[in-house]
Amino acid sequence: MAIDSHEFPSTHDGKKVFAENVSDDALLEQLGYQQEFHRTFGLIGMIGFSFSIVTSWTALGGVLIIGVSSGGPPVMIWSWLGICVVTLAVAYSMAEMCSAYPVAGGQYSWVAILAPQKWARGMSYVCGWFMLIGILAMGATNNFIAANFVLGMAQITHPEYVIERWHTCLVAFLICGITTLSNIYLVRILDKLSKSILIWNIASFSIVIITILATNKHKQSASFVFSDFQNFTGFSASYTAVIGIVQSAFGMCCYDAPSHMTEEMKDARREAPRAMVLAVYMGAVTGFIFLVAICFCIGDIETTALSPTGVPLMQIFYDSTGSVGGTCALTTLITVIVLVCSNSLMAEGSRSVFAFARDRGLPFSGILSKVESKKQVPVNAILLTALVQIAFNSIYFGTLTGFTTVITLATEGFYLSYAMPLLARLLSRMRSENRVLSGPYTLGRYGVWLNSIGFLFLVYNIITFNFPTIAPVESGNMNYTSAAVGIIMLLSLVTWITTGRKQFSGPEGMFNPKGSGNLVAKMSL
């Protein structure tokens, strides 16, 4: 859709917030923050950074078995198209907010500014917690996926090797350690790395698709791919189709990444929103082609699901190529992408921790919000991000069900944090407290429709993420996502009572009348 860069909504008193030509540093200062990072990212680098995290085709491969057993290829493919269309409504809505307020806090900062003043502080604080948990849990999930690919290649080359859970945990810890060191000592190359992985990503996608289609001699029929419903869940067909959509929802996630890196981007008001939306378009196209190709090349579903490699996608590669070497070569292409994604999620997660601590939303905020002056990186926030990822991965030592909840919680956390700024926007419109979004990337009269569509889509997924996926439902296969969400709510309540109620500030002066400025007042100037 076309974005009107000249039509700027007004505040309820008919005046703009920030002029379009305000520089990123000046705008950041008006929001009450100092520029503490190097602005090294350009548009291409940020597209590569964002797409390395979204990378829908590799994400779909990582959770392939969910879709295969819950409706099969037809549900996977057609739900993917639907998910991508409504995801664009969310992405465009958040891109508009990011263009107006390019701060590392992202979603919770937008809630603080855009929600009705009566509810803004509480909504912003809760949004911040869900945002953090989503990003940190997704980082742990990605470390787990990368470890699976590494160990899967070891298993397929040495069939006598049996993968144990503690092996996966240790490799995940190693990956976390490497990305931690990279984010502390190699931050200056992050933009170059992101540009390089964009080229690698597109090239790897092309190689994988062409190879499996060319080498597979036992392709499935078109009816199997596009119409034959598969159900291995034990539930009814309609219920199975609903939970099958979860795979697509997981595959199209994390596109808020540029918003948390805006303070390290050149011309962030223009380029961060573009990177956000372009990553969704690229993910939609590559994800659709990947799903169709994989579904044509998949062999026996039970054999694929129970692959000794622990990675169903690797079994498809092996069934297609008939070669251990070929399987490892294709898997290596994906593994590099997933490893760089771990590095990017460490960067995104640490910037989110830093931003929330800067607004005094966390215990020990003074320590966590410090930026190392020489390297200009939030070292303490990086270390906390690594520690939480390791804690999440450690759950896999004791229980597969518990870590499965972490995986679902990652997506649930993201979707809840996406829904809250859209809800804030809609509530402010209903209460005639509509704030201006006067960045160069605006939706104009389409905004309310896209906000509404995106919000309803997010609410639908937030609910269905809590559904059990296998019948009969037992303690070992129960979906504990709702319990995990309850724990987060309890955690946010405890921290609110102990520290947040008195300290949480949000953007400068928004909730603190004793601050050096009041953002609400500035919005009327």
Short mmCIF file of C-alpha atoms in Angstrom, two decimals:
data_model
loop_
_atom_site.label_atom_id
_atom_site.label_comp_id
_atom_site.label_asym_id
_atom_site.label_seq_id
_atom_site.Cartn_x
_atom_site.Cartn_y
_atom_site.Cartn_z
CA MET A 1 0.00 0.00 0.00
CA ALA A 2 1.10 3.57 -0.51
CA ILE A 3 2.39 5.51 2.46
CA ASP A 4 1.63 9.19 2.51
CA SER A 5 4.75 11.02 3.65
CA HIS A 6 3.09 14.43 3.59
CA GLU A 7 -0.15 13.83 5.49
CA PHE A 8 0.41 14.23 9.22
CA PRO A 9 -2.35 13.64 11.76
CA SER A 10 -2.87 16.18 14.49
CA THR A 11 -3.09 16.00 18.23
CA HIS A 12 -6.43 16.54 19.86
CA ASP A 13 -5.68 20.26 19.94
CA GLY A 14 -4.76 20.26 16.25
CA LYS A 15 -1.00 20.71 16.62
CA LYS A 16 1.90 18.50 15.62
CA VAL A 17 4.32 16.83 17.98
CA PHE A 18 7.62 16.88 16.13
CA ALA A 19 8.46 18.39 12.79
CA GLU A 20 9.46 15.92 10.09
CA ASN A 21 12.87 17.51 9.69
CA VAL A 22 13.88 17.16 13.34
CA SER A 23 17.15 15.17 13.48
CA ASP A 24 17.22 11.82 15.26
CA ASP A 25 19.56 13.10 17.98
CA ALA A 26 17.43 16.20 18.57
CA LEU A 27 14.24 14.15 18.71
CA LEU A 28 15.87 11.77 21.16
CA GLU A 29 16.80 14.74 23.32
CA GLN A 30 13.22 16.03 23.21
CA LEU A 31 12.12 12.62 24.49
CA GLY A 32 14.54 13.08 27.39
CA TYR A 33 17.39 10.80 26.30
CA GLN A 34 21.03 11.35 25.41
CA GLN A 35 22.58 9.84 22.31
CA GLU A 36 24.96 7.18 23.71
CA PHE A 37 25.55 4.83 20.77
CA HIS A 38 27.38 5.07 17.46
CA ARG A 39 24.95 5.46 14.55
CA THR A 40 26.52 2.85 12.26
CA PHE A 41 23.50 1.15 10.67
CA GLY A 42 22.16 2.16 7.27
CA LEU A 43 19.06 0.85 5.50
CA ILE A 44 20.67 -2.23 3.90
CA GLY A 45 22.40 -3.21 7.10
CA MET A 46 19.18 -2.89 9.09
CA ILE A 47 17.21 -4.90 6.51
CA GLY A 48 19.84 -7.61 6.85
CA PHE A 49 19.70 -7.37 10.66
CA SER A 50 15.91 -7.54 10.73
CA PHE A 51 15.63 -10.28 8.11
CA SER A 52 18.27 -12.34 9.95
CA ILE A 53 15.87 -12.40 12.91
CA VAL A 54 12.60 -12.75 10.98
CA THR A 55 14.07 -15.19 8.39
CA SER A 56 10.70 -16.85 8.07
CA TRP A 57 11.83 -19.75 5.91
CA THR A 58 14.38 -21.02 8.44
CA ALA A 59 12.00 -20.37 11.35
CA LEU A 60 9.30 -22.40 9.63
CA GLY A 61 11.80 -25.20 9.11
CA GLY A 62 12.59 -25.18 12.83
CA VAL A 63 8.94 -25.83 13.81
CA LEU A 64 7.98 -27.83 10.73
CA ILE A 65 6.55 -30.79 12.59
CA ILE A 66 3.85 -28.66 14.27
CA GLY A 67 2.26 -27.84 10.92
CA VAL A 68 2.80 -31.32 9.47
CA SER A 69 0.83 -32.99 12.25
CA SER A 70 -1.76 -30.23 12.71
CA GLY A 71 -3.53 -30.07 9.39
CA GLY A 72 -0.60 -30.86 7.14
CA PRO A 73 0.63 -28.96 4.07
CA PRO A 74 -2.70 -27.29 3.14
CA VAL A 75 -3.04 -25.65 6.55
CA MET A 76 0.64 -24.69 6.54
CA ILE A 77 0.54 -23.06 3.12
CA TRP A 78 -2.85 -21.34 3.10
CA SER A 79 -2.60 -20.16 6.70
CA TRP A 80 0.82 -18.71 5.88
CA LEU A 81 -0.68 -16.49 3.19
CA GLY A 82 -3.40 -15.29 5.56
CA ILE A 83 -0.96 -14.69 8.42
CA CYS A 84 1.34 -12.65 6.18
CA VAL A 85 -1.47 -10.39 4.96
CA VAL A 86 -2.70 -9.47 8.44
CA THR A 87 0.87 -9.27 9.76
CA LEU A 88 1.44 -6.42 7.34
CA ALA A 89 -1.33 -4.49 9.12
CA VAL A 90 0.64 -4.86 12.36
CA ALA A 91 3.98 -4.07 10.72
CA TYR A 92 2.68 -0.92 9.02
CA SER A 93 1.08 0.22 12.29
CA MET A 94 4.30 -0.24 14.25
CA ALA A 95 6.37 1.30 11.45
CA GLU A 96 4.30 4.48 11.75
CA MET A 97 4.89 4.58 15.51
CA CYS A 98 8.59 3.90 15.06
CA SER A 99 8.90 6.73 12.55
CA ALA A 100 7.34 9.18 14.99
CA TYR A 101 9.20 7.95 18.08
CA PRO A 102 12.46 6.14 17.15
CA VAL A 103 13.64 5.08 20.61
CA ALA A 104 15.17 1.77 21.72
CA GLY A 105 12.23 1.08 24.03
CA GLY A 106 10.01 0.37 21.05
CA GLN A 107 6.60 -0.94 21.99
CA TYR A 108 6.44 0.08 25.65
CA SER A 109 7.62 3.61 24.83
CA TRP A 110 4.90 3.97 22.22
CA VAL A 111 2.30 2.80 24.73
CA ALA A 112 3.56 5.38 27.24
CA ILE A 113 3.14 8.18 24.70
CA LEU A 114 0.00 7.07 22.85
CA ALA A 115 -2.24 5.49 25.49
CA PRO A 116 -4.86 7.57 27.33
CA GLN A 117 -3.03 9.26 30.20
CA LYS A 118 -5.20 7.52 32.80
CA TRP A 119 -3.85 4.08 31.84
CA ALA A 120 -0.57 4.89 30.11
CA ARG A 121 1.84 4.19 32.96
CA GLY A 122 0.51 0.76 33.90
CA MET A 123 0.05 -0.34 30.29
CA SER A 124 3.55 0.77 29.40
CA TYR A 125 5.11 -1.10 32.32
CA VAL A 126 3.30 -4.37 31.57
CA CYS A 127 4.09 -4.03 27.86
CA GLY A 128 7.76 -3.59 28.71
CA TRP A 129 7.84 -6.83 30.67
CA PHE A 130 6.14 -8.85 27.93
CA MET A 131 8.44 -7.30 25.33
CA LEU A 132 11.53 -8.26 27.33
CA ILE A 133 10.35 -11.80 28.06
CA GLY A 134 9.44 -12.32 24.40
CA ILE A 135 12.82 -11.15 23.12
CA LEU A 136 14.85 -13.01 25.75
CA ALA A 137 12.86 -16.22 25.35
CA MET A 138 13.19 -16.01 21.58
CA GLY A 139 16.95 -15.64 21.98
CA ALA A 140 17.03 -18.83 24.06
CA THR A 141 14.80 -20.58 21.53
CA ASN A 142 17.08 -19.60 18.67
CA ASN A 143 20.15 -20.84 20.58
CA PHE A 144 18.31 -24.14 21.03
CA ILE A 145 17.48 -24.37 17.30
CA ALA A 146 21.08 -23.60 16.34
CA ALA A 147 22.31 -26.29 18.76
CA ASN A 148 19.89 -28.79 17.19
CA PHE A 149 21.28 -28.10 13.73
CA VAL A 150 24.88 -28.49 14.91
CA LEU A 151 24.19 -31.75 16.77
CA GLY A 152 21.97 -33.00 13.96
CA MET A 153 24.92 -32.80 11.56
CA ALA A 154 27.06 -34.67 14.08
CA GLN A 155 24.45 -37.41 14.36
CA ILE A 156 23.88 -37.90 10.65
CA THR A 157 27.61 -38.19 9.99
CA HIS A 158 28.04 -40.59 12.96
CA PRO A 159 24.82 -42.66 13.14
CA GLU A 160 25.94 -44.41 16.34
CA TYR A 161 25.86 -41.06 18.17
CA VAL A 162 22.77 -40.49 20.32
CA ILE A 163 21.90 -36.87 21.08
CA GLU A 164 21.21 -36.27 24.77
CA ARG A 165 19.39 -33.27 26.20
CA TRP A 166 22.45 -32.09 28.09
CA HIS A 167 24.42 -32.05 24.83
CA THR A 168 21.89 -29.62 23.38
CA CYS A 169 22.03 -27.43 26.48
CA LEU A 170 25.83 -27.21 26.48
CA VAL A 171 25.97 -26.28 22.79
CA ALA A 172 23.26 -23.66 23.37
CA PHE A 173 25.34 -22.25 26.23
CA LEU A 174 28.39 -22.09 23.95
CA ILE A 175 26.44 -20.22 21.28
CA CYS A 176 25.17 -17.78 23.92
CA GLY A 177 28.72 -17.21 25.13
CA ILE A 178 30.02 -16.52 21.62
CA THR A 179 27.25 -14.03 20.85
CA THR A 180 27.83 -12.30 24.19
CA LEU A 181 31.52 -11.74 23.41
CA SER A 182 30.67 -10.69 19.86
CA ASN A 183 28.20 -8.07 21.07
CA ILE A 184 30.70 -6.64 23.54
CA TYR A 185 33.89 -6.64 21.48
CA LEU A 186 32.76 -6.70 17.84
CA VAL A 187 29.83 -4.29 17.93
CA ARG A 188 31.42 -2.04 15.28
CA ILE A 189 31.12 -4.79 12.65
CA LEU A 190 27.43 -5.46 13.33
CA ASP A 191 26.31 -3.39 10.33
CA LYS A 192 28.79 -5.11 7.99
CA LEU A 193 27.83 -8.52 9.37
CA SER A 194 24.15 -7.72 8.77
CA LYS A 195 24.81 -6.72 5.16
CA SER A 196 26.80 -9.91 4.60
CA ILE A 197 24.16 -12.17 6.12
CA LEU A 198 21.49 -10.59 3.90
CA ILE A 199 23.43 -11.79 0.83
CA TRP A 200 24.10 -15.17 2.47
CA ASN A 201 20.44 -15.52 3.43
CA ILE A 202 19.10 -14.93 -0.07
CA ALA A 203 21.80 -17.10 -1.69
CA SER A 204 21.21 -19.93 0.80
CA PHE A 205 17.47 -19.80 0.24
CA SER A 206 17.95 -20.14 -3.51
CA ILE A 207 20.47 -22.99 -3.15
CA VAL A 208 18.30 -24.96 -0.73
CA ILE A 209 15.12 -24.65 -2.81
CA ILE A 210 16.78 -25.47 -6.13
CA THR A 211 18.73 -28.39 -4.68
CA ILE A 212 15.86 -30.24 -3.02
CA LEU A 213 13.51 -29.74 -5.96
CA ALA A 214 16.16 -30.92 -8.44
CA THR A 215 17.34 -33.96 -6.47
CA ASN A 216 14.10 -35.28 -4.97
CA LYS A 217 12.78 -38.15 -7.11
CA HIS A 218 9.72 -38.99 -5.03
CA LYS A 219 7.79 -35.76 -4.83
CA GLN A 220 4.36 -35.61 -3.26
CA SER A 221 1.29 -34.95 -5.39
CA ALA A 222 -0.25 -31.52 -5.78
CA SER A 223 -3.34 -32.72 -3.89
CA PHE A 224 -1.18 -33.74 -0.91
CA VAL A 225 0.43 -30.30 -0.84
CA PHE A 226 -2.60 -28.10 -1.42
CA SER A 227 -5.70 -30.01 -0.29
CA ASP A 228 -5.16 -33.27 1.69
CA PHE A 229 -5.82 -32.58 5.37
CA GLN A 230 -3.54 -34.39 7.85
CA ASN A 231 -4.47 -34.85 11.50
CA PHE A 232 -2.21 -36.55 14.04
CA THR A 233 -3.30 -34.53 17.07
CA GLY A 234 -6.29 -36.54 18.31
CA PHE A 235 -8.54 -33.48 18.12
CA SER A 236 -11.31 -32.64 15.66
CA ALA A 237 -10.41 -31.33 12.21
CA SER A 238 -11.56 -27.77 12.90
CA TYR A 239 -9.65 -27.53 16.17
CA THR A 240 -6.57 -29.06 14.52
CA ALA A 241 -6.64 -26.42 11.79
CA VAL A 242 -6.71 -23.70 14.43
CA ILE A 243 -3.64 -24.97 16.28
CA GLY A 244 -1.90 -25.62 12.94
CA ILE A 245 -1.84 -21.88 12.37
CA VAL A 246 0.55 -21.55 15.33
CA GLN A 247 3.44 -22.65 13.08
CA SER A 248 2.79 -19.77 10.70
CA ALA A 249 2.46 -17.32 13.60
CA PHE A 250 5.85 -18.44 14.95
CA GLY A 251 7.42 -18.13 11.50
CA MET A 252 6.27 -14.52 11.12
CA CYS A 253 7.48 -12.84 14.27
CA CYS A 254 10.20 -10.53 15.64
CA TYR A 255 9.79 -7.86 12.95
CA ASP A 256 9.97 -5.15 15.64
CA ALA A 257 13.78 -5.60 15.71
CA PRO A 258 14.65 -2.31 13.91
CA SER A 259 12.71 -0.30 16.51
CA HIS A 260 15.12 -1.41 19.25
CA MET A 261 18.16 -0.44 17.16
CA THR A 262 16.97 3.03 16.14
CA GLU A 263 19.52 4.78 18.35
CA GLU A 264 22.25 3.09 16.31
CA MET A 265 20.80 3.95 12.89
CA LYS A 266 21.38 6.83 10.52
CA ASP A 267 18.14 8.61 9.57
CA ALA A 268 16.25 6.23 11.85
CA ARG A 269 12.86 7.91 11.37
CA ARG A 270 12.85 6.90 7.71
CA GLU A 271 15.00 3.80 7.52
CA ALA A 272 13.88 1.82 10.59
CA PRO A 273 10.21 1.67 9.46
CA ARG A 274 11.27 0.71 5.95
CA ALA A 275 13.47 -2.10 7.27
CA MET A 276 10.62 -3.34 9.46
CA VAL A 277 8.09 -3.58 6.63
CA LEU A 278 10.54 -4.86 4.00
CA ALA A 279 11.60 -7.69 6.33
CA VAL A 280 7.96 -8.81 6.52
CA TYR A 281 7.57 -8.73 2.74
CA MET A 282 10.79 -10.68 2.25
CA GLY A 283 9.77 -13.17 4.93
CA ALA A 284 6.34 -13.64 3.36
CA VAL A 285 7.70 -14.42 -0.11
CA THR A 286 10.58 -16.68 0.97
CA GLY A 287 8.40 -18.43 3.56
CA PHE A 288 5.69 -19.27 1.00
CA ILE A 289 8.14 -20.63 -1.58
CA PHE A 290 9.95 -22.61 1.11
CA LEU A 291 6.75 -24.21 2.44
CA VAL A 292 5.58 -25.27 -1.02
CA ALA A 293 8.98 -26.75 -1.90
CA ILE A 294 9.33 -28.58 1.43
CA CYS A 295 5.83 -30.01 1.24
CA PHE A 296 6.46 -31.42 -2.23
CA CYS A 297 9.72 -33.00 -1.02
CA ILE A 298 8.63 -34.37 2.37
CA GLY A 299 8.67 -38.15 2.69
CA ASP A 300 6.95 -40.34 5.25
CA ILE A 301 5.60 -38.02 7.93
CA GLU A 302 6.27 -40.35 10.86
CA THR A 303 9.85 -41.00 9.73
CA THR A 304 10.39 -37.28 9.30
CA ALA A 305 8.96 -36.48 12.72
CA LEU A 306 11.07 -39.11 14.48
CA SER A 307 14.35 -38.36 12.69
CA PRO A 308 17.34 -39.38 14.86
CA THR A 309 18.92 -36.02 14.01
CA GLY A 310 16.21 -34.30 16.03
CA VAL A 311 15.65 -31.97 13.08
CA PRO A 312 12.82 -33.01 10.69
CA LEU A 313 14.10 -30.56 8.06
CA MET A 314 17.41 -32.43 7.90
CA GLN A 315 15.52 -35.66 7.25
CA ILE A 316 13.81 -33.98 4.28
CA PHE A 317 17.20 -32.85 2.99
CA TYR A 318 18.53 -36.40 3.30
CA ASP A 319 15.46 -37.97 1.68
CA SER A 320 15.79 -35.51 -1.20
CA THR A 321 19.54 -35.66 -1.85
CA GLY A 322 20.25 -39.20 -0.63
CA SER A 323 23.59 -37.86 0.53
CA VAL A 324 24.97 -37.23 4.01
CA GLY A 325 27.39 -34.68 2.59
CA GLY A 326 24.63 -32.89 0.67
CA THR A 327 22.42 -32.83 3.77
CA CYS A 328 25.21 -31.34 5.88
CA ALA A 329 26.03 -28.75 3.19
CA LEU A 330 22.42 -27.53 3.05
CA THR A 331 22.14 -27.61 6.84
CA THR A 332 25.35 -25.60 7.19
CA LEU A 333 23.87 -22.83 5.04
CA ILE A 334 20.93 -22.57 7.44
CA THR A 335 23.06 -22.98 10.56
CA VAL A 336 25.12 -19.90 9.66
CA ILE A 337 21.90 -17.89 9.36
CA VAL A 338 20.61 -19.16 12.70
CA LEU A 339 23.91 -18.38 14.43
CA VAL A 340 23.89 -14.81 13.12
CA CYS A 341 20.26 -14.60 14.23
CA SER A 342 21.45 -15.51 17.75
CA ASN A 343 23.92 -12.65 17.56
CA SER A 344 21.22 -10.24 16.37
CA LEU A 345 18.77 -11.35 19.07
CA MET A 346 21.48 -10.76 21.67
CA ALA A 347 21.87 -7.21 20.33
CA GLU A 348 18.11 -6.59 20.21
CA GLY A 349 17.56 -8.10 23.65
CA SER A 350 20.34 -6.13 25.32
CA ARG A 351 19.12 -2.84 23.81
CA SER A 352 15.63 -3.58 25.09
CA VAL A 353 16.95 -4.34 28.58
CA PHE A 354 19.03 -1.15 28.45
CA ALA A 355 16.06 0.96 27.36
CA PHE A 356 13.70 -0.42 30.03
CA ALA A 357 16.38 0.06 32.69
CA ARG A 358 17.03 3.60 31.43
CA ASP A 359 13.38 4.34 32.18
CA ARG A 360 13.85 2.71 35.59
CA GLY A 361 11.54 -0.19 34.80
CA LEU A 362 13.85 -2.88 36.23
CA PRO A 363 15.51 -3.58 39.57
CA PHE A 364 19.12 -2.33 39.57
CA SER A 365 18.25 -0.02 36.68
CA GLY A 366 21.22 2.24 37.38
CA ILE A 367 23.61 -0.62 36.71
CA LEU A 368 21.76 -2.11 33.73
CA SER A 369 21.39 1.23 31.94
CA LYS A 370 25.10 2.03 31.90
CA VAL A 371 26.81 2.29 28.51
CA GLU A 372 30.52 1.49 28.37
CA SER A 373 32.02 4.78 27.19
CA LYS A 374 34.88 3.43 25.06
CA LYS A 375 33.01 0.70 23.20
CA GLN A 376 29.65 2.49 23.47
CA VAL A 377 27.79 -0.73 24.26
CA PRO A 378 25.52 -1.57 27.24
CA VAL A 379 27.77 -4.29 28.65
CA ASN A 380 25.72 -4.96 31.79
CA ALA A 381 22.52 -5.27 29.75
CA ILE A 382 24.27 -7.73 27.41
CA LEU A 383 25.43 -9.84 30.35
CA LEU A 384 21.93 -9.93 31.86
CA THR A 385 20.48 -10.90 28.47
CA ALA A 386 22.97 -13.77 28.25
CA LEU A 387 22.21 -14.89 31.80
CA VAL A 388 18.44 -15.03 31.17
CA GLN A 389 18.94 -16.93 27.89
CA ILE A 390 21.09 -19.48 29.71
CA ALA A 391 18.44 -19.79 32.43
CA PHE A 392 15.74 -20.47 29.83
CA ASN A 393 17.91 -23.02 28.02
CA SER A 394 18.69 -24.74 31.34
CA ILE A 395 15.01 -25.71 31.64
CA TYR A 396 15.66 -28.25 28.87
CA PHE A 397 17.96 -30.15 31.26
CA GLY A 398 14.97 -31.21 33.31
CA THR A 399 11.90 -31.12 31.11
CA LEU A 400 11.04 -31.01 27.43
CA THR A 401 7.53 -29.77 28.22
CA GLY A 402 8.92 -26.84 30.19
CA PHE A 403 11.16 -25.73 27.38
CA THR A 404 8.35 -26.15 24.85
CA THR A 405 6.49 -23.59 26.97
CA VAL A 406 9.49 -21.25 26.64
CA ILE A 407 9.23 -21.54 22.85
CA THR A 408 5.52 -20.70 22.87
CA LEU A 409 6.06 -17.97 25.46
CA ALA A 410 8.55 -16.27 23.13
CA THR A 411 5.88 -15.81 20.49
CA GLU A 412 3.18 -15.00 23.06
CA GLY A 413 5.38 -12.31 24.60
CA PHE A 414 6.04 -10.69 21.24
CA TYR A 415 2.40 -10.74 20.20
CA LEU A 416 1.22 -9.28 23.52
CA SER A 417 3.78 -6.50 23.24
CA TYR A 418 2.66 -5.83 19.65
CA ALA A 419 -1.01 -5.73 20.64
CA MET A 420 -0.64 -3.21 23.45
CA PRO A 421 0.56 -0.18 21.40
CA LEU A 422 -2.17 -0.89 18.84
CA LEU A 423 -4.71 -1.05 21.67
CA ALA A 424 -3.29 2.18 23.10
CA ARG A 425 -3.71 3.85 19.71
CA LEU A 426 -7.29 2.67 19.35
CA LEU A 427 -8.24 3.64 22.92
CA SER A 428 -6.81 7.12 22.48
CA ARG A 429 -8.88 7.55 19.32
CA MET A 430 -12.03 6.45 21.15
CA ARG A 431 -11.37 8.86 24.03
CA SER A 432 -10.47 11.80 21.77
CA GLU A 433 -6.89 11.81 23.08
CA ASN A 434 -5.38 10.98 19.71
CA ARG A 435 -1.65 11.76 19.60
CA VAL A 436 0.06 12.88 16.45
CA LEU A 437 2.30 10.45 14.57
CA SER A 438 4.12 12.99 12.47
CA GLY A 439 7.12 11.01 11.31
CA PRO A 440 7.97 10.77 7.62
CA TYR A 441 6.40 7.28 7.49
CA THR A 442 2.68 7.74 8.12
CA LEU A 443 -0.54 5.88 7.36
CA GLY A 444 -2.92 8.83 7.24
CA ARG A 445 -6.57 7.83 6.98
CA TYR A 446 -5.68 4.12 6.67
CA GLY A 447 -4.22 4.04 10.15
CA VAL A 448 -7.36 3.24 12.14
CA TRP A 449 -8.26 0.35 9.82
CA LEU A 450 -4.80 -1.18 9.90
CA ASN A 451 -4.59 -0.72 13.68
CA SER A 452 -7.93 -2.49 14.11
CA ILE A 453 -7.17 -5.39 11.77
CA GLY A 454 -3.75 -5.89 13.30
CA PHE A 455 -5.09 -5.79 16.86
CA LEU A 456 -7.83 -8.37 16.19
CA PHE A 457 -5.32 -10.67 14.52
CA LEU A 458 -2.95 -10.42 17.48
CA VAL A 459 -5.71 -11.09 20.02
CA TYR A 460 -6.78 -14.19 18.09
CA ASN A 461 -3.25 -15.60 18.17
CA ILE A 462 -2.67 -14.63 21.81
CA ILE A 463 -5.69 -16.78 22.72
CA THR A 464 -4.90 -19.77 20.49
CA PHE A 465 -1.27 -19.96 21.65
CA ASN A 466 -2.68 -21.28 24.94
CA PHE A 467 -4.56 -24.23 23.41
CA PRO A 468 -3.28 -27.80 23.99
CA THR A 469 -1.90 -29.40 20.82
CA ILE A 470 -2.19 -33.15 21.49
CA ALA A 471 -5.08 -35.27 22.76
CA PRO A 472 -5.62 -36.79 25.22
CA VAL A 473 -4.30 -33.88 27.26
CA GLU A 474 -1.96 -35.01 30.03
CA SER A 475 0.58 -33.35 32.30
CA GLY A 476 3.38 -34.25 29.90
CA ASN A 477 1.84 -32.62 26.82
CA MET A 478 -0.19 -29.84 28.42
CA ASN A 479 0.30 -26.31 27.09
CA TYR A 480 1.52 -24.30 30.08
CA THR A 481 1.75 -20.98 28.24
CA SER A 482 -1.13 -19.44 30.19
CA ALA A 483 0.63 -20.37 33.45
CA ALA A 484 3.86 -18.80 32.17
CA VAL A 485 1.99 -15.62 31.23
CA GLY A 486 0.53 -15.56 34.73
CA ILE A 487 4.03 -15.80 36.20
CA ILE A 488 5.14 -12.83 34.09
CA MET A 489 2.14 -10.84 35.25
CA LEU A 490 3.00 -11.73 38.85
CA LEU A 491 6.64 -10.77 38.28
CA SER A 492 5.65 -7.42 36.80
CA LEU A 493 3.26 -6.84 39.73
CA VAL A 494 5.98 -7.61 42.31
CA THR A 495 8.53 -5.38 40.61
CA TRP A 496 5.89 -2.67 40.21
CA ILE A 497 5.17 -2.72 43.93
CA THR A 498 8.83 -2.88 44.97
CA THR A 499 10.46 -0.50 42.47
CA GLY A 500 8.42 0.41 39.40
CA ARG A 501 5.58 2.24 41.15
CA LYS A 502 7.98 4.87 42.47
CA GLN A 503 10.68 4.85 39.81
CA PHE A 504 9.32 3.96 36.35
CA SER A 505 9.50 7.11 34.27
CA GLY A 506 8.91 6.27 30.62
CA PRO A 507 9.95 8.92 28.08
CA GLU A 508 11.11 12.10 29.81
CA GLY A 509 8.54 13.57 32.16
CA MET A 510 5.70 11.39 30.87
CA PHE A 511 4.98 9.98 34.33
CA ASN A 512 7.36 12.12 36.40
CA PRO A 513 6.23 15.71 36.86
CA LYS A 514 9.49 16.47 38.69
CA GLY A 515 11.56 15.55 35.62
CA SER A 516 13.38 18.10 33.50
CA GLY A 517 10.55 18.22 31.07
CA ASN A 518 7.06 17.01 30.47
CA LEU A 519 6.50 15.20 27.21
CA VAL A 520 2.77 15.80 27.21
CA ALA A 521 3.41 19.51 27.47
CA LYS A 522 6.04 19.34 24.76
CA MET A 523 3.55 17.61 22.51
CA SER A 524 1.45 20.76 22.50
CA LEU A 525 4.27 23.14 21.66
#
